[in-house]
Structures are given as C-alpha cells and as structure tokens.
Coordinates of C-alpha atoms in Angstrom, one line a residue:
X1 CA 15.3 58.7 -76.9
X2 CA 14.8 60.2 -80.3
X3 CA 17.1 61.3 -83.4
X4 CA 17.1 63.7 -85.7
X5 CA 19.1 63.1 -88.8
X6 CA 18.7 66.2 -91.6
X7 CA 21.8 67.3 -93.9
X8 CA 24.8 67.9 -92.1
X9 CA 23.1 68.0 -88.9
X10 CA 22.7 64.7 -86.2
X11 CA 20.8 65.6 -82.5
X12 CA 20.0 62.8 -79.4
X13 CA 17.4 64.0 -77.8
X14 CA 17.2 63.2 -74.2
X15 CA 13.4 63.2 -74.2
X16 CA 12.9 65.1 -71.2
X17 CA 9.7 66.5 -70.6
X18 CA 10.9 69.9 -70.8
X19 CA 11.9 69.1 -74.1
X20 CA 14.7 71.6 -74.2
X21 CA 17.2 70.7 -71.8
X22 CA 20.2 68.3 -72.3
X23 CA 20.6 66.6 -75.8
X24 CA 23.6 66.2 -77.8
X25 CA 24.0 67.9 -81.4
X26 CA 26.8 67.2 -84.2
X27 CA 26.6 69.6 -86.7
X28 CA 29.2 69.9 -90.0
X29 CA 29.9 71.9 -93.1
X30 CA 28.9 70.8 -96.7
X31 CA 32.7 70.1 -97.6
X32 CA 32.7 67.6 -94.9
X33 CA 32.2 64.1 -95.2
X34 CA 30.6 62.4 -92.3
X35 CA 29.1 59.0 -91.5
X36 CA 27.8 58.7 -88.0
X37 CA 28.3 55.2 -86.5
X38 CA 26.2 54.4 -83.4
X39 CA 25.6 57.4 -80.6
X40 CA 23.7 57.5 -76.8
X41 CA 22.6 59.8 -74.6
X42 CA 26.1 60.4 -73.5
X43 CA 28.0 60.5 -77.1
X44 CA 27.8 60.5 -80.3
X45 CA 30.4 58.2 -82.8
X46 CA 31.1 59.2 -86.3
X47 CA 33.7 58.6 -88.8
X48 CA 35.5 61.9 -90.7
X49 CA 36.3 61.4 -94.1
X50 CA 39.2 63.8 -95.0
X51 CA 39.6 64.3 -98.9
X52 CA 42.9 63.3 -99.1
X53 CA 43.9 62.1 -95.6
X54 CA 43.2 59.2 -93.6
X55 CA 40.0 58.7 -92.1
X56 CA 39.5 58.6 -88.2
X57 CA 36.8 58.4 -85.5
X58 CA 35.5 61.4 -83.6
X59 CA 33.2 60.8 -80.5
X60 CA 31.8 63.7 -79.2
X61 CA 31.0 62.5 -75.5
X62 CA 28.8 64.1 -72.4
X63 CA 30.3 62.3 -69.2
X64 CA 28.5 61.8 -66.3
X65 CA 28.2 64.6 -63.7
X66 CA 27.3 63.0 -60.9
X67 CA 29.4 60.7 -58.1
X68 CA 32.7 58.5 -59.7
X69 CA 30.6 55.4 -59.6
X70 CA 28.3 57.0 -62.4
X71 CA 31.2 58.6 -63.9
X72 CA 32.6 55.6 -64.5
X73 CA 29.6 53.5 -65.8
X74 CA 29.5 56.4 -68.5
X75 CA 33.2 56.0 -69.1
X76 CA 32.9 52.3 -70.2
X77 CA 31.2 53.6 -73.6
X78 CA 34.5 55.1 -74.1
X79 CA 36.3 51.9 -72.9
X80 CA 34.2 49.7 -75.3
X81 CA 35.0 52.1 -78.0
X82 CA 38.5 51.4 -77.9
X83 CA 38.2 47.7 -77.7
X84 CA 36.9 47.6 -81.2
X85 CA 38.7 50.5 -83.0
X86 CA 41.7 50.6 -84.9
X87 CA 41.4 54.1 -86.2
X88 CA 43.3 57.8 -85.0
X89 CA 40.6 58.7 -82.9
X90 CA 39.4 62.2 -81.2
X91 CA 36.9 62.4 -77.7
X92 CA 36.4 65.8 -77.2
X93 CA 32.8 67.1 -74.7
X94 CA 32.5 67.8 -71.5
X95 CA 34.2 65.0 -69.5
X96 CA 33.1 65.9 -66.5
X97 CA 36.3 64.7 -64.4
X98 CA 39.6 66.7 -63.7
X99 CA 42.8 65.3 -63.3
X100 CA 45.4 67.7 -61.5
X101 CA 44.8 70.4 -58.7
X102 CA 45.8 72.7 -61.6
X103 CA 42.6 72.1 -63.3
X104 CA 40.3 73.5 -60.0
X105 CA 40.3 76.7 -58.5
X106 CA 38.0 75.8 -55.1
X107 CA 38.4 76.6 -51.8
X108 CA 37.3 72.6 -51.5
X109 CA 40.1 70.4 -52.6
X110 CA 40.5 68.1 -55.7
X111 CA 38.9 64.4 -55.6
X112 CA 42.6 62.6 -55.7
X113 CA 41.0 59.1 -55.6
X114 CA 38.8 60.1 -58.9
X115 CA 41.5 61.9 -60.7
X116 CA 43.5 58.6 -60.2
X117 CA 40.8 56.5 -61.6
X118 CA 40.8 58.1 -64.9
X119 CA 43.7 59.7 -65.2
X120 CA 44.8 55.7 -65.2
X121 CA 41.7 54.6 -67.5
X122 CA 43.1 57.1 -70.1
X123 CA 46.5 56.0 -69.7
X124 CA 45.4 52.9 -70.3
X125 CA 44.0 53.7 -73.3
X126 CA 46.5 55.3 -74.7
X127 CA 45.1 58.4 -74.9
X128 CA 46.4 62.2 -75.0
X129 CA 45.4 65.1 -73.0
X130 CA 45.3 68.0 -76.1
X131 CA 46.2 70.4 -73.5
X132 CA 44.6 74.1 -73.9
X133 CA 45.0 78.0 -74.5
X134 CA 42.9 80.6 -73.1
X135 CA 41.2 80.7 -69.4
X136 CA 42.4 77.4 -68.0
X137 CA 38.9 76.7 -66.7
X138 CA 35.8 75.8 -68.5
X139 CA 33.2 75.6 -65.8
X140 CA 32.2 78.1 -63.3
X141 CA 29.0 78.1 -60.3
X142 CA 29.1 81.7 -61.0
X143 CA 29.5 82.5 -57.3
X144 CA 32.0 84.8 -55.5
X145 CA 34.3 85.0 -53.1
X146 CA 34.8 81.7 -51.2
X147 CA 31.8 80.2 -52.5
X148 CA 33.6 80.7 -56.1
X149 CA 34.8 77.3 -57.9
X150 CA 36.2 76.7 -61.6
X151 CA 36.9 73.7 -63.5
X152 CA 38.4 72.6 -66.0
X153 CA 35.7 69.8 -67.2
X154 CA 35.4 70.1 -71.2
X155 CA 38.5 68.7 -72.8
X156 CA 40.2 66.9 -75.7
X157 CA 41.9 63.3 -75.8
X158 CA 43.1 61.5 -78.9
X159 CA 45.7 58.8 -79.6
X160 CA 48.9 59.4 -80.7
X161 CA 48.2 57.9 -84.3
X162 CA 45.7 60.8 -84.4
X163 CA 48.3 63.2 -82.8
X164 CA 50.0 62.2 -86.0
X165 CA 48.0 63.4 -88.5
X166 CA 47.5 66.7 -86.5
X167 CA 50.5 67.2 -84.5
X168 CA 49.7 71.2 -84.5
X169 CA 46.3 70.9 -83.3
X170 CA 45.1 73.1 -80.7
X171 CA 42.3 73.6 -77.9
X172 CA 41.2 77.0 -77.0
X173 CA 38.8 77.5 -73.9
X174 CA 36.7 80.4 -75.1
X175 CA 34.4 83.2 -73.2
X176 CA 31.2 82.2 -71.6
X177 CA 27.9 84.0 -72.5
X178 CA 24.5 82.8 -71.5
X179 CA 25.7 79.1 -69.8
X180 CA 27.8 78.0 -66.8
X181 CA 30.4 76.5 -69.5
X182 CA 33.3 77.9 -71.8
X183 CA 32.8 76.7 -75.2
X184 CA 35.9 74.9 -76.2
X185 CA 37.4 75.2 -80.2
X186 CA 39.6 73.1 -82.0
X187 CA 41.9 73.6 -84.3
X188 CA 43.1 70.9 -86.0
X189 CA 45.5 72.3 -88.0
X190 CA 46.5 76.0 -87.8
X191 CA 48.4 78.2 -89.7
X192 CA 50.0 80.6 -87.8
X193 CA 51.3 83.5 -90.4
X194 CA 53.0 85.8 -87.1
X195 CA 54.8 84.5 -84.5
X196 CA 54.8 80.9 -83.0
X197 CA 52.7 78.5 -81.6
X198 CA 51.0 79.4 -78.3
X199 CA 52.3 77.7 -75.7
X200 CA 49.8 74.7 -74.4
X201 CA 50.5 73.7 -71.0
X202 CA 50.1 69.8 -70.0
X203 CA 48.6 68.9 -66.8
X204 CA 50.6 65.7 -66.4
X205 CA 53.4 68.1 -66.2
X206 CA 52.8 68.7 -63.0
X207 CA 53.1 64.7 -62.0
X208 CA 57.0 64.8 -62.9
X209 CA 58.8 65.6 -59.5
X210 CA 61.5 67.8 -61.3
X211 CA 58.8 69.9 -63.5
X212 CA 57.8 72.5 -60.2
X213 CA 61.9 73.1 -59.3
X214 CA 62.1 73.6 -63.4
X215 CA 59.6 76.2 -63.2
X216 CA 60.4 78.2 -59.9
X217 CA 64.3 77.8 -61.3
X218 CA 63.2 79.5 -64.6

C-alpha cells in the first residue's frame, strides 16, 4: 500500500496490479484546515479544523463488500475508532450493509440477520443514520426487470455531539454517470433562502410498530 500526500489532496492506493482500480481519495479546499490522522485500505481518519467552531473527526470509510463475516472484520476499524475518540465525529463512504427492507428494491429479500448485526453495532456506538434526499438508492447492477436490484449502500453516521454542531445537515443521493454508484453530497449546513427543509426520511422509522398505521392514516 502506498500514499500520496500533495496539498489538499491524500490517496491509499490499493496497489493493485491494474493500478487503477479501488483506492481511497480525500481531497479539500485551500480554506480548509485538515490534518489526517492514521488511514487503511478501507478508510481514511482526519481531523477538520473549523475557523471558529469546534474541531471534529471525519472518517471517510470503504466497508467490505463481501459476506457479514468480512463485513464485520472491516467494521471493527470503525469500532476501534470509537474506543479512543472523544470528538463529534462523521463516517460517511460506502458502507456496504443496509439496514431496513426500505433500503433494497430486489426481487431477493433483505439479509435480516446482517441488518441486525449492524444496525445494533451502530446503536451501540451511538451513532446516527443522516438520513437522505433524492433517489433512495445509491447502488444499482444495472439490470432489468426481475434481475433488477438497488441499494442503498453509501450513507452518513455521526454522533449526536456532531449532530449538534450541524443539526441542519443534509445527505443528497445524486445521479449516476459512468459507475454502478450514486455519488452522495453533504451539506453540512444549508441555507435554504425559499421554502423549508426537504423532508429526510429515517429508516429506523420503519422499526416503530405505530409509524406504518401513522402513514397509511395520513
């Protein structure tokens, strides 16, 4: 594994023999102050420096995409994370896990013993699902008909002391052009000048037994 480190620029390199597949990239503008911390091939750790706000940890992270067992090896980079900080902190990548039957459209049904596993492990942790505007899938095989199936597998998490400083912050699932996977864009604090915040919908929603009668009643 190699790193690149240039002005406002950090890259993993997965050192492949392609040379051009996989890798992780952080990039930032000029009026941003950034110190990376530590990073893998799976994520990348580095403090934000806000001018005149607190300080907090971002970790962009790449979770595994094969079966839960690898999943959850990758996860425990996360888990060791939040043993040792004390900081708002942001994970926002592609996760690679989904957590509600809301967040796959697949004529083959939702892995509840895996969404179970993390959606615990990031209860656990204290984490927050940011929610998200837009298409409310970020992955696609590109198939049709019944071979067809979406995903929602790029996401963002944060404690609520991070939820704090941006309580407005928002995740929009973007268009797809050239890859299998919808960019995703935050917003960490918007300004909206016409009408009110988009509505964000929360998968965990769905888990409260009164939330589907709400909605049909409505």
């Amino acid at each position: 594994m190699k790193d690149v480190n240039v002005q406002n620029y950090w890259f993993v390199n997965p050192g492949g023999a392609s040379g051009t597949a996989g890798g992780l990239t952080l990039i930032w503008k000029n009026n941003s102050d950034i110190e990376i911390l530590y990073y893998s091939l799976n994520h990348i750790n580095a403090i934000v420096k806000p001018v005149s706000d607190t300080p907090w940890l971002y970790t962009g992270y790449y979770g595994s995409p094969y079966d839960t067992n690898s999943k959850i090896d990758t996860w425990k980079i996360l888990e060791n994370i939040d043993v040792n900080n004390a900081i708002p902190w942001l994970v926002i990548g592609d996760i690679n896990i989904i957590l509600h039957d809301t967040e796959k459209f697949s004529t083959h049904p939702l892995d509840a013993n895996e969404a179970a596993i993390f959606g615990n492990k990031i209860l656990d942790m204290d984490l927050v699902d940011l929610g998200t505007t837009g298409c409310p899938f970020t992955w696609s095989n590109k198939r049709s008909g019944h071979a067809l199936t979406e995903q929602r597998l790029d996401r963002g998490i944060a404690t609520e002391s991070w939820l704090l400083l941006y309580p407005n912050a928002t995740i929009s699932n973007m268009l797809a052009i050239g890859s299998d996977h919808h960019p995703i864009l935050l917003n960490s604090n918007p300004t909206w000048q016409t009408g009110k915040i988009p509505f964000k919908f929360f998968g965990p929603w769905l888990d409260q037994k009164d939330c589907r009668n709400i909605i049909a009643e409505c």
